Coordinates of C-alpha atoms in Angstrom, one line a residue:
Chain A
M409 CA 0.0 0.0 0.0
I410 CA 2.8 2.4 0.9
R411 CA 4.5 1.5 -2.3
H412 CA 1.3 2.4 -4.2
L413 CA 1.2 5.8 -2.4
I414 CA 4.8 6.6 -3.2
C415 CA 4.2 5.7 -6.8
L416 CA 1.2 7.9 -7.0
A417 CA 3.1 10.8 -5.5
G418 CA 5.8 10.3 -8.1
L419 CA 3.2 10.3 -10.8
M420 CA 1.7 13.6 -9.5
A421 CA 5.2 15.1 -9.3
L422 CA 5.9 14.2 -12.9
L423 CA 2.6 15.7 -14.1
A424 CA 3.1 18.9 -12.1
S425 CA 6.8 19.4 -12.9
P426 CA 7.6 22.0 -15.6
V427 CA 9.6 20.9 -18.6
L428 CA 13.3 20.9 -17.6
R429 CA 15.0 23.0 -20.2
A430 CA 18.7 22.8 -21.2
E431 CA 18.9 26.7 -21.0
L432 CA 22.1 27.7 -22.8
T433 CA 24.4 30.3 -21.4
I434 CA 27.5 31.9 -22.9
E435 CA 31.0 31.6 -21.6
I436 CA 33.7 33.5 -23.5
N437 CA 36.9 31.8 -23.7
R438 CA 39.1 33.7 -26.2
G439 CA 38.6 36.7 -28.4
A440 CA 40.5 38.1 -31.3
D441 CA 43.9 39.6 -30.6
N442 CA 43.0 43.2 -31.5
P443 CA 39.3 43.6 -31.0
T444 CA 37.6 46.9 -32.0
R445 CA 36.7 49.0 -29.0
V446 CA 33.0 49.9 -29.3
A447 CA 30.4 51.5 -27.0
I448 CA 26.6 51.0 -27.1
S449 CA 25.0 53.9 -25.3
P450 CA 21.8 52.8 -23.5
I451 CA 18.9 52.7 -26.0
L452 CA 15.8 53.6 -24.0
L453 CA 12.2 54.7 -24.3
R454 CA 11.6 58.4 -23.6
S455 CA 8.9 57.3 -21.1
G456 CA 8.4 53.8 -19.6
A457 CA 10.7 50.9 -19.9
L458 CA 11.4 48.2 -22.5
P459 CA 11.0 44.6 -21.3
E460 CA 14.6 43.9 -22.4
D461 CA 17.8 45.9 -22.5
V462 CA 18.6 46.5 -26.2
S463 CA 22.1 47.9 -25.7
S464 CA 23.1 45.0 -23.5
I465 CA 22.0 42.5 -26.1
V466 CA 23.9 44.4 -28.8
S467 CA 27.0 44.5 -26.6
D468 CA 26.8 40.8 -25.9
D469 CA 26.4 40.0 -29.6
L470 CA 29.4 42.0 -30.6
Q471 CA 31.5 40.7 -27.8
R472 CA 30.6 37.1 -28.6
S473 CA 31.9 37.6 -32.2
G474 CA 35.3 38.1 -30.6
L475 CA 36.0 41.0 -33.0
F476 CA 34.7 43.7 -30.7
E477 CA 35.5 44.8 -27.1
P478 CA 32.4 46.6 -25.8
V479 CA 32.8 49.2 -23.1
D480 CA 31.1 48.5 -19.8
R481 CA 28.2 50.8 -19.3
A482 CA 29.4 51.6 -15.8
N483 CA 32.5 53.1 -17.3
M484 CA 30.7 55.4 -19.7
L485 CA 30.9 59.2 -18.9
S486 CA 27.7 60.1 -20.5
Y487 CA 24.6 58.3 -22.1
P488 CA 23.9 60.2 -25.3
R489 CA 20.7 59.2 -27.2
T490 CA 21.3 61.3 -30.3
V491 CA 24.2 62.6 -32.3
N492 CA 23.7 66.1 -30.9
E493 CA 24.2 64.8 -27.4
V494 CA 27.6 63.2 -28.1
Y495 CA 30.8 64.7 -26.7
Y496 CA 33.5 62.8 -28.6
R497 CA 36.0 63.6 -25.9
D498 CA 34.1 61.4 -23.5
W499 CA 34.6 58.4 -25.8
R500 CA 38.2 59.2 -26.9
V501 CA 39.4 59.0 -23.3
L502 CA 37.9 55.5 -23.1
G503 CA 39.7 54.5 -26.3
V504 CA 36.4 53.9 -28.1
E505 CA 36.7 53.6 -31.9
Y506 CA 33.0 53.2 -32.7
L507 CA 29.9 54.5 -30.8
V508 CA 26.3 53.5 -31.2
V509 CA 23.6 55.9 -30.0
G510 CA 19.9 55.3 -30.3
D511 CA 16.4 56.2 -29.2
A512 CA 13.3 54.1 -28.8
V513 CA 9.8 55.5 -29.4
R514 CA 6.5 53.7 -28.6
Q515 CA 3.8 54.5 -31.2
P516 CA 0.1 54.7 -30.2
D517 CA -0.5 51.2 -31.7
G518 CA 2.2 49.7 -29.5
R519 CA 4.8 49.5 -32.3
I520 CA 8.3 50.4 -31.1
D521 CA 10.6 52.3 -33.4
V522 CA 14.3 52.4 -32.7
N523 CA 16.5 54.9 -34.5
F524 CA 20.2 54.2 -34.2
T525 CA 23.4 55.8 -35.4
L526 CA 26.9 54.4 -35.7
L527 CA 29.6 57.0 -35.2
E528 CA 33.3 56.8 -35.8
V529 CA 34.9 58.5 -32.8
H530 CA 38.3 59.4 -34.1
S531 CA 37.1 61.2 -37.3
E532 CA 33.8 62.3 -35.6
R533 CA 32.1 60.9 -38.6
K534 CA 28.5 59.5 -38.9
V535 CA 28.7 56.0 -40.5
F536 CA 24.9 55.5 -40.8
T537 CA 21.6 56.2 -39.2
K538 CA 19.0 53.4 -39.5
Q539 CA 15.5 52.6 -38.1
V540 CA 14.2 49.3 -37.0
Q541 CA 10.6 48.6 -36.0
G542 CA 9.3 45.9 -33.7
Y543 CA 7.0 45.2 -30.8
Q544 CA 7.1 44.6 -27.1
N545 CA 7.4 40.9 -27.6
N546 CA 10.4 40.9 -30.0
I547 CA 12.8 43.3 -28.5
R548 CA 15.6 40.7 -29.0
D549 CA 15.0 40.8 -32.7
I550 CA 15.3 44.6 -32.7
A551 CA 18.6 44.3 -30.8
H552 CA 20.0 41.6 -33.2
F553 CA 19.1 43.8 -36.1
V554 CA 21.2 46.6 -34.6
S555 CA 24.1 44.2 -34.0
D556 CA 23.9 42.9 -37.6
R557 CA 24.1 46.4 -39.0
V558 CA 27.0 47.5 -36.7
Y559 CA 28.9 44.3 -37.3
E560 CA 28.6 44.6 -41.1
A561 CA 29.6 48.3 -41.2
V562 CA 32.7 47.7 -39.2
T563 CA 33.9 44.3 -40.4
G564 CA 32.5 44.3 -44.0
I565 CA 31.0 40.8 -43.2
R566 CA 27.2 40.3 -43.1
G567 CA 26.1 39.8 -39.4
A568 CA 24.5 36.5 -38.4
F569 CA 23.1 37.6 -35.0
S570 CA 19.5 37.3 -36.2
T571 CA 19.9 33.6 -37.1
R572 CA 18.9 30.5 -35.1
I573 CA 20.4 27.3 -34.0
A574 CA 18.8 23.8 -33.7
Y575 CA 20.2 21.1 -31.5
V576 CA 19.3 18.0 -29.6
T577 CA 19.3 17.7 -25.8
A578 CA 19.3 14.5 -23.7
M579 CA 18.7 14.3 -20.0
T580 CA 17.4 11.8 -17.5
D581 CA 14.0 12.6 -16.0
S582 CA 12.8 11.9 -12.4
S583 CA 12.3 8.2 -13.3
Q584 CA 15.9 8.0 -14.5
S585 CA 15.0 7.3 -18.1
M586 CA 16.3 9.3 -21.0
V587 CA 14.3 12.1 -22.6
F588 CA 15.5 13.5 -26.0
R589 CA 14.4 16.9 -27.2
L590 CA 14.8 18.7 -30.5
M591 CA 15.3 22.4 -29.7
V592 CA 15.6 25.7 -31.5
A593 CA 17.1 28.9 -30.0
D594 CA 18.4 32.2 -31.2
A595 CA 22.1 32.1 -32.2
D596 CA 23.0 33.5 -28.7
G597 CA 21.1 30.6 -27.1
A598 CA 18.2 32.8 -25.9
R599 CA 14.5 32.1 -26.5
E600 CA 14.9 28.3 -26.5
R601 CA 11.9 26.5 -27.9
M602 CA 11.1 22.7 -28.0
L603 CA 10.1 21.2 -31.3
L604 CA 9.9 17.5 -30.3
E605 CA 10.3 15.4 -27.2
S606 CA 10.8 11.7 -27.2
R607 CA 11.9 8.8 -25.1
E608 CA 13.7 7.4 -28.1
P609 CA 16.8 9.1 -29.7
I610 CA 16.5 12.2 -31.9
M611 CA 19.5 12.8 -34.3
S612 CA 20.9 14.8 -37.1
P613 CA 18.8 18.0 -37.4
G614 CA 19.3 20.0 -40.5
W615 CA 17.7 23.2 -41.9
S616 CA 15.8 23.7 -45.1
P617 CA 17.5 26.4 -47.2
D618 CA 14.6 28.9 -46.5
G619 CA 15.0 28.3 -42.7
K620 CA 11.4 27.4 -42.3
E621 CA 11.7 23.7 -41.7
L622 CA 14.0 21.1 -40.1
V623 CA 14.8 17.5 -41.1
Y624 CA 15.9 15.1 -38.5
V625 CA 16.1 11.4 -37.5
S626 CA 13.7 10.1 -34.8
F627 CA 13.5 6.6 -33.3
E628 CA 10.0 7.2 -32.0
T629 CA 8.6 4.3 -34.1
G630 CA 11.2 1.9 -32.6
R631 CA 13.5 2.3 -35.6
P632 CA 15.3 5.3 -37.1
A633 CA 13.1 7.3 -39.6
I634 CA 13.6 10.7 -41.3
F635 CA 11.0 13.4 -40.6
R636 CA 10.5 17.0 -41.8
Q637 CA 8.9 19.5 -39.5
R638 CA 7.7 23.1 -40.1
L639 CA 8.8 25.5 -37.4
S640 CA 5.7 27.8 -37.6
D641 CA 3.0 25.3 -36.9
A642 CA 4.9 22.1 -35.9
S643 CA 3.3 20.1 -38.7
R644 CA 5.5 17.1 -39.5
E645 CA 5.8 14.3 -42.0
Q646 CA 7.6 11.0 -41.9
L647 CA 9.7 10.7 -45.1
T648 CA 11.3 7.3 -44.8
N649 CA 10.5 3.9 -43.2
F650 CA 13.0 1.4 -44.5
Q651 CA 14.6 -1.6 -42.8
G652 CA 18.0 -0.6 -41.4
L653 CA 19.5 2.9 -41.4
N654 CA 17.4 6.0 -42.3
G655 CA 19.8 8.8 -41.5
A656 CA 22.0 11.8 -42.1
P657 CA 19.5 14.0 -44.0
S658 CA 20.9 17.0 -45.8
W659 CA 18.7 19.5 -47.7
S660 CA 19.8 20.5 -51.2
P661 CA 20.6 24.2 -51.8
D662 CA 17.6 24.5 -54.1
G663 CA 15.3 23.0 -51.5
R664 CA 14.0 20.3 -53.8
Q665 CA 15.9 17.2 -52.6
L666 CA 17.4 15.6 -49.6
A667 CA 20.6 13.6 -49.6
L668 CA 20.3 10.8 -47.0
V669 CA 21.5 7.4 -46.0
L670 CA 19.7 4.1 -46.3
S671 CA 21.0 0.6 -45.8
K672 CA 18.0 -1.1 -47.3
D673 CA 20.2 -2.6 -50.1
G674 CA 22.6 -4.3 -47.6
N675 CA 25.0 -1.6 -46.4
P676 CA 24.9 2.2 -45.9
E677 CA 24.6 4.1 -49.2
I678 CA 23.8 7.7 -50.0
Y679 CA 20.6 8.4 -51.9
L680 CA 18.8 11.5 -53.2
F681 CA 15.2 11.9 -52.2
D682 CA 13.0 14.1 -54.4
L683 CA 10.6 15.9 -52.0
A684 CA 7.9 16.4 -54.7
S685 CA 7.9 13.1 -56.5
K686 CA 9.1 11.1 -53.4
Q687 CA 11.5 9.2 -55.7
F688 CA 14.9 7.9 -54.5
T689 CA 18.0 7.9 -56.6
R690 CA 21.0 6.0 -55.4
V691 CA 24.3 8.0 -55.4
T692 CA 27.0 5.6 -54.0
R693 CA 27.7 2.0 -54.9
N694 CA 30.3 0.6 -52.5
F695 CA 30.7 -2.2 -50.0
A696 CA 32.0 0.3 -47.4
I697 CA 30.1 2.7 -45.2
D698 CA 29.1 5.8 -47.1
T699 CA 27.4 8.4 -44.9
E700 CA 27.1 12.0 -43.7
P701 CA 26.4 13.6 -47.1
N702 CA 26.5 17.4 -47.5
W703 CA 25.9 19.4 -50.6
T704 CA 28.3 21.8 -52.3
P705 CA 26.8 25.3 -52.5
D706 CA 26.3 24.9 -56.3
G707 CA 24.2 21.8 -55.7
K708 CA 26.3 19.8 -58.2
S709 CA 28.3 17.5 -55.8
I710 CA 28.0 15.7 -52.5
I711 CA 30.8 15.5 -50.0
F712 CA 30.5 12.6 -47.6
T713 CA 32.3 10.2 -45.2
S714 CA 33.4 6.7 -46.4
D715 CA 35.6 4.0 -45.0
R716 CA 36.2 2.5 -48.5
G717 CA 39.9 3.2 -48.0
G718 CA 40.0 1.4 -44.7
R719 CA 39.4 4.3 -42.3
P720 CA 36.8 7.0 -42.4
Q721 CA 37.8 9.8 -44.9
V722 CA 36.0 12.5 -46.8
Y723 CA 35.2 12.1 -50.5
R724 CA 33.4 14.2 -53.1
Q725 CA 31.2 12.8 -55.8
N726 CA 29.9 14.7 -58.8
L727 CA 26.2 14.0 -59.2
A728 CA 26.1 14.3 -63.0
S729 CA 29.3 12.4 -63.8
G730 CA 29.5 10.1 -60.8
N731 CA 33.2 10.8 -60.5
V732 CA 34.5 10.3 -57.0
E733 CA 37.7 11.9 -55.5
R734 CA 39.1 11.5 -52.0
L735 CA 39.6 14.9 -50.3
T736 CA 41.3 14.1 -47.0
F737 CA 44.7 12.3 -46.5
R738 CA 46.1 13.6 -43.2
G739 CA 45.0 11.9 -39.9
D740 CA 43.4 8.6 -39.4
Y741 CA 39.8 9.8 -39.1
N742 CA 38.2 12.6 -41.1
A743 CA 34.4 12.6 -41.1
R744 CA 31.1 14.5 -41.3
P745 CA 32.2 17.3 -43.6
R746 CA 30.3 20.6 -43.9
L747 CA 31.2 23.4 -46.4
A748 CA 31.4 27.0 -45.4
P749 CA 29.3 29.4 -47.6
D750 CA 32.4 30.1 -49.8
G751 CA 32.3 26.5 -51.0
R752 CA 36.0 26.3 -50.5
T753 CA 36.5 25.9 -46.7
M754 CA 35.5 22.5 -45.4
V755 CA 35.0 21.9 -41.7
M756 CA 35.0 18.3 -40.4
V757 CA 35.8 16.0 -37.5
H758 CA 39.5 15.2 -37.6
A759 CA 41.4 12.7 -35.4
D760 CA 45.0 11.9 -35.2
N761 CA 46.1 9.4 -32.5
G762 CA 42.5 9.2 -31.2
N763 CA 42.1 12.9 -30.4
F764 CA 38.9 14.1 -32.0
H765 CA 38.9 17.8 -33.0
I766 CA 37.3 20.2 -35.5
A767 CA 39.5 21.0 -38.4
T768 CA 39.2 23.1 -41.6
Q769 CA 40.6 22.1 -45.0
D770 CA 41.0 24.4 -47.9
L771 CA 39.7 22.5 -50.9
I772 CA 41.9 24.4 -53.3
T773 CA 45.2 24.4 -51.5
G774 CA 44.6 21.2 -49.4
D775 CA 45.8 23.0 -46.2
L776 CA 44.4 21.4 -43.1
R777 CA 44.1 23.3 -39.8
V778 CA 42.9 22.0 -36.4
L779 CA 40.7 24.7 -34.8
T780 CA 39.9 23.2 -31.4
E781 CA 41.6 21.8 -28.3
T782 CA 38.6 20.5 -26.5
F783 CA 37.6 16.9 -25.9
L784 CA 35.7 14.6 -28.3
D785 CA 34.7 17.4 -30.6
E786 CA 32.0 16.6 -33.3
S787 CA 29.1 17.9 -35.4
P788 CA 30.6 21.2 -36.7
T789 CA 28.2 23.6 -38.4
V790 CA 29.1 26.9 -40.0
A791 CA 27.3 30.2 -39.5
P792 CA 25.7 31.5 -42.8
N793 CA 28.2 34.4 -42.9
G794 CA 31.1 31.9 -42.6
A795 CA 32.6 33.6 -39.6
M796 CA 32.0 31.1 -36.8
C797 CA 31.7 27.3 -36.5
L798 CA 29.5 25.8 -33.8
Y799 CA 30.2 22.3 -32.6
A800 CA 29.6 19.8 -29.8
T801 CA 32.1 18.8 -27.3
K802 CA 32.4 17.1 -23.9
R803 CA 33.3 18.5 -20.5
G804 CA 33.3 16.1 -17.7
K805 CA 30.4 13.7 -18.4
S806 CA 28.2 16.1 -20.2
G807 CA 28.0 17.3 -23.8
L808 CA 27.9 21.0 -24.5
L809 CA 28.0 23.3 -27.5
A810 CA 31.1 25.4 -28.2
A811 CA 32.0 27.9 -31.0
V812 CA 35.2 28.7 -32.7
S813 CA 35.9 31.2 -35.5
L814 CA 37.2 29.7 -38.8
D815 CA 40.5 31.4 -38.2
A816 CA 40.6 29.8 -34.7
G817 CA 41.1 33.2 -33.1
V818 CA 37.7 33.4 -31.2
K819 CA 36.4 30.7 -28.9
Y820 CA 33.4 30.4 -26.6
F821 CA 31.2 27.8 -24.9
L822 CA 27.4 27.6 -24.7
P823 CA 27.1 25.4 -21.6
A824 CA 23.7 24.2 -20.6
R825 CA 22.3 24.4 -17.1
N826 CA 20.9 20.9 -17.4
G827 CA 21.6 17.7 -19.4
D828 CA 23.5 17.0 -22.5
V829 CA 23.5 19.2 -25.6
R830 CA 24.6 17.9 -29.0
E831 CA 24.3 18.1 -32.7
P832 CA 24.0 21.9 -33.3
A833 CA 22.8 23.0 -36.8
W834 CA 23.2 26.7 -37.7
S835 CA 20.3 28.1 -39.7
P836 CA 20.6 30.0 -43.0
F837 CA 20.1 33.8 -43.0
L838 CA 16.4 34.2 -42.0
Chain B
M853 CA 1.2 13.8 -36.1
R854 CA 1.4 17.0 -34.1
V855 CA 3.8 17.5 -31.2
D856 CA 0.9 17.8 -28.8
S857 CA -0.5 14.4 -29.6
L858 CA 3.0 13.0 -29.4
K859 CA 3.5 14.5 -26.0
T860 CA 0.2 13.1 -24.9
G861 CA 1.3 9.7 -26.2
F862 CA 4.4 9.9 -24.1
L863 CA 2.6 10.9 -21.0
V864 CA 0.2 8.0 -21.5
A865 CA 3.2 5.7 -22.0
V866 CA 4.9 7.1 -18.9
I867 CA 1.8 6.8 -16.8
S868 CA 1.1 3.3 -17.8
L869 CA 4.7 2.4 -17.1
M870 CA 4.5 3.9 -13.7
L871 CA 1.2 2.2 -13.0
A872 CA 2.7 -1.1 -14.0
A873 CA 5.6 -0.4 -11.6
C874 CA 3.1 0.4 -8.9
S875 CA 1.1 -2.8 -9.3
S876 CA 4.3 -4.9 -9.1
T877 CA 4.7 -6.5 -5.7
S878 CA 8.1 -8.1 -6.2
T879 CA 10.9 -6.9 -4.0
Q880 CA 13.4 -6.3 -6.8
D881 CA 15.6 -4.1 -4.7
T882 CA 17.1 -7.2 -3.0
A883 CA 17.1 -9.5 -6.1
G884 CA 20.6 -10.6 -7.0
V885 CA 22.1 -9.4 -3.7
S886 CA 23.0 -11.9 -1.0
T887 CA 23.7 -10.7 2.5
S888 CA 25.0 -12.6 5.5
D889 CA 24.5 -11.9 9.1
A890 CA 27.9 -11.0 10.5
T891 CA 27.2 -12.5 13.9
S892 CA 26.7 -15.9 12.4
L893 CA 30.2 -15.9 10.8
P894 CA 32.7 -18.0 12.8
S895 CA 35.5 -15.8 13.9
D896 CA 38.2 -17.8 12.0
E897 CA 36.4 -17.4 8.6
V898 CA 36.1 -14.5 6.2
A899 CA 33.4 -13.8 3.7
T900 CA 34.6 -13.2 0.2
G901 CA 32.8 -11.9 -2.9
T902 CA 33.9 -12.5 -6.5
V903 CA 33.9 -10.0 -9.4
S904 CA 34.0 -11.4 -12.9
D905 CA 36.9 -10.2 -15.1
R906 CA 34.5 -9.0 -17.7
G907 CA 32.9 -6.6 -15.3
V908 CA 29.6 -7.0 -17.1
S909 CA 27.6 -10.0 -18.2
G910 CA 24.4 -10.0 -20.2
M911 CA 21.6 -8.6 -18.1
D912 CA 18.8 -10.1 -20.1
M913 CA 19.3 -13.9 -19.8
M914 CA 16.5 -15.0 -22.2
G915 CA 16.0 -18.0 -19.9
S916 CA 19.5 -19.2 -20.1
D917 CA 23.0 -18.4 -18.8
V918 CA 24.4 -17.6 -22.2
D919 CA 25.7 -14.1 -22.9
T920 CA 23.4 -11.9 -24.8
V921 CA 25.8 -8.9 -25.1
F922 CA 28.8 -9.1 -27.4
Y923 CA 31.7 -6.7 -27.4
F924 CA 33.9 -5.3 -30.2
D925 CA 37.1 -3.4 -30.7
F926 CA 37.2 0.3 -31.7
D927 CA 36.0 0.9 -35.3
K928 CA 35.8 -2.9 -35.7
S929 CA 32.9 -5.3 -36.3
I930 CA 34.8 -8.7 -36.0
L931 CA 33.2 -11.2 -33.6
K932 CA 35.5 -12.4 -30.8
P933 CA 35.9 -16.1 -30.1
E934 CA 33.9 -16.0 -26.9
A935 CA 31.1 -14.3 -28.8
R936 CA 31.1 -17.0 -31.5
A937 CA 30.8 -19.7 -28.8
A938 CA 27.8 -18.0 -27.1
L939 CA 26.2 -17.2 -30.5
S940 CA 26.4 -20.9 -31.5
I941 CA 24.3 -21.8 -28.5
H942 CA 21.8 -19.0 -29.3
A943 CA 21.7 -20.4 -32.9
E944 CA 20.8 -23.9 -31.7
R945 CA 18.0 -22.4 -29.5
L946 CA 16.7 -20.2 -32.4
I947 CA 16.7 -23.1 -34.8
S948 CA 14.8 -25.3 -32.3
Y949 CA 12.5 -22.6 -31.0
P950 CA 12.3 -19.8 -33.6
Q951 CA 11.5 -16.5 -31.9
N952 CA 11.6 -12.9 -33.3
T953 CA 14.9 -11.5 -32.1
R954 CA 16.3 -7.9 -32.3
L955 CA 20.0 -7.5 -32.8
E956 CA 20.8 -4.0 -31.4
G957 CA 24.1 -2.6 -32.5
H958 CA 26.0 0.1 -30.6
A959 CA 29.2 2.2 -30.8
D960 CA 31.2 4.2 -28.3
E961 CA 31.0 8.0 -28.3
R962 CA 34.2 8.6 -30.2
G963 CA 33.8 9.7 -33.8
T964 CA 30.8 11.1 -35.6
R965 CA 27.2 10.1 -34.8
E966 CA 26.0 9.0 -38.2
Y967 CA 29.2 7.0 -38.9
N968 CA 28.7 5.4 -35.5
M969 CA 25.1 4.5 -36.6
A970 CA 26.6 2.7 -39.6
L971 CA 29.2 1.0 -37.4
G972 CA 26.6 -0.2 -34.9
E973 CA 24.7 -1.7 -37.9
R974 CA 27.8 -3.3 -39.2
R975 CA 28.3 -5.0 -35.9
A976 CA 24.7 -6.2 -35.6
M977 CA 25.0 -7.5 -39.2
A978 CA 28.1 -9.5 -38.2
V979 CA 26.1 -11.2 -35.5
K980 CA 23.2 -11.8 -37.9
E981 CA 25.4 -13.3 -40.5
Y982 CA 27.0 -15.6 -38.0
L983 CA 23.6 -16.8 -36.7
V984 CA 22.3 -17.3 -40.3
L985 CA 25.4 -19.3 -41.2
Q986 CA 24.6 -21.6 -38.3
G987 CA 21.2 -22.1 -39.8
V988 CA 18.9 -19.5 -38.2
N989 CA 16.1 -18.3 -40.4
P990 CA 17.1 -14.7 -41.3
A991 CA 13.4 -13.7 -41.3
I992 CA 13.2 -13.8 -37.5
L993 CA 16.3 -11.6 -37.0
E994 CA 15.9 -7.8 -37.1
V995 CA 19.0 -5.6 -37.1
I996 CA 18.8 -2.2 -35.6
S997 CA 21.5 0.3 -34.8
Y998 CA 21.5 2.9 -32.1
G999 CA 25.0 4.2 -32.9
E1000 CA 26.3 6.0 -29.8
E1001 CA 22.8 7.2 -28.7
R1002 CA 22.2 4.5 -26.1
P1003 CA 25.4 4.0 -24.1
K1004 CA 25.5 1.3 -21.5
V1005 CA 27.9 3.3 -19.4
V1006 CA 27.8 7.1 -19.5
D1007 CA 31.4 8.0 -19.1
S1008 CA 34.4 9.0 -21.3
N1009 CA 37.2 6.5 -20.7
E1010 CA 38.5 3.3 -22.2
Q1011 CA 36.5 1.0 -19.8
A1012 CA 33.2 2.7 -20.6
W1013 CA 33.9 2.8 -24.3
A1014 CA 34.7 -1.0 -24.3
L1015 CA 31.4 -1.7 -22.6
N1016 CA 29.5 0.5 -25.0
R1017 CA 30.8 -1.1 -28.2
R1018 CA 28.4 -3.9 -28.3
V1019 CA 25.5 -5.9 -29.9
E1020 CA 22.6 -6.9 -27.7
L1021 CA 20.3 -9.8 -28.4
K1022 CA 16.7 -9.0 -27.4

């Protein structure tokens, strides 16, 4: 009887407990050697308060990029809101190179207009003035818009602060069994949302090129199967249900096909799946493992992992001609390749003597460079502007996400407060 | 299927599992553990316990004492001699009493996840091929790989990795 009561109490607790989220935080490890000193003067409403602090979000964005060193608000000598209120001397003494001033206005219909100006302190020059409009519930979008414009004006590279990341979390619940979740968050880890929850593994999330859908592998049927799911309304469709492997889906750049892996014909092979006609076309024919396909940006070739040479290495196959060439030769394990937007820089998992790290390889010169020094690094994914690479690593017994710039100069972690985080996938520009 | 209905499905599954646990009256806490009363032990004797070299033996015995978990070397799918011996006994049983059997392949956490899915499948296929060679009907054997997604031991060292590179007969 007591046993029954305890069980019942456990049941009630389970029903009442809120969903335990992974909740990503940011931990900066290393920035660029000569970051640009920048100041974001507080961007406030003339009357009333905004639910989130726009200037802090912009400061955090720029700092995380590693290319900027934002001035602490406490050290600012004045808080100008407009160009007319700026005393350049106040900023020169702080060594500030660029200053952002801005002003928020709430319109009668609730819309919030933010006017912001980027100033170059040394030359006392206005770089631009822009306006962004939003609402009370998307202040973070307004802030990331500001960050994107400032970043681009100073670095010449398009900002990717308004993008998102997808990832998988795994944690044990109160009954000690595993719970897997497919999550989406802003690129800074904020506004985490759950797309799918399962007692069975979830793997290999990947974005559609329009950023509106995800493909992934779910074992919810008792076997691996590939699904697509729309972010806006959570509608989903099971795409494959074959004996054996159904894995590693990768959306083609034109959005019409998936490259994926099936072992229905005896061993893992790469196939193309036409989303409209639902037809499969086999790409590889080899007795070895062929897996982890990824498209070249022109959509003409697939790069993938194969152990046809004895150990896992990266190969490229032209889809029209069927010609295959081996791309990697250094190290005894090179796998899960992804191409940066330039189509030339490949990121992958690279191991030499059993140490798994993230490496880049220049597909023209062949130069290989190991970017990370963390433990059991895997699943690299490149930001759509090609500046940063997000990957999964291990610290103690738990998995967490980490980021490294493609020149290895900038490094930060996104540790989770709870559970294991793995398999990040960076969205395209949204 | 929508997420909501999926979540409801889970909850139903979880609740039924918990209710099942509630209705169980067995005292599983003490199963497999033997205790001795210290006062009954003569003063000139000691009590000893043994620990098997393997560290782990098959948990699901399928009504016999034969191993149901088989281990592999890193990035390899070659059956070890002790696995072949145990699988021969399973083969005899499955020939005499055919029973649908899942061969679940697993990998350790090193290396990439989808490659490890392929590796887990290759290991489970090696077990299937061996059983079929002994005369087991392939139609009753289902191969499924979990890659590195379902580790037996959650840790990052050689010992944990060795126990996670496995095929389980279920």
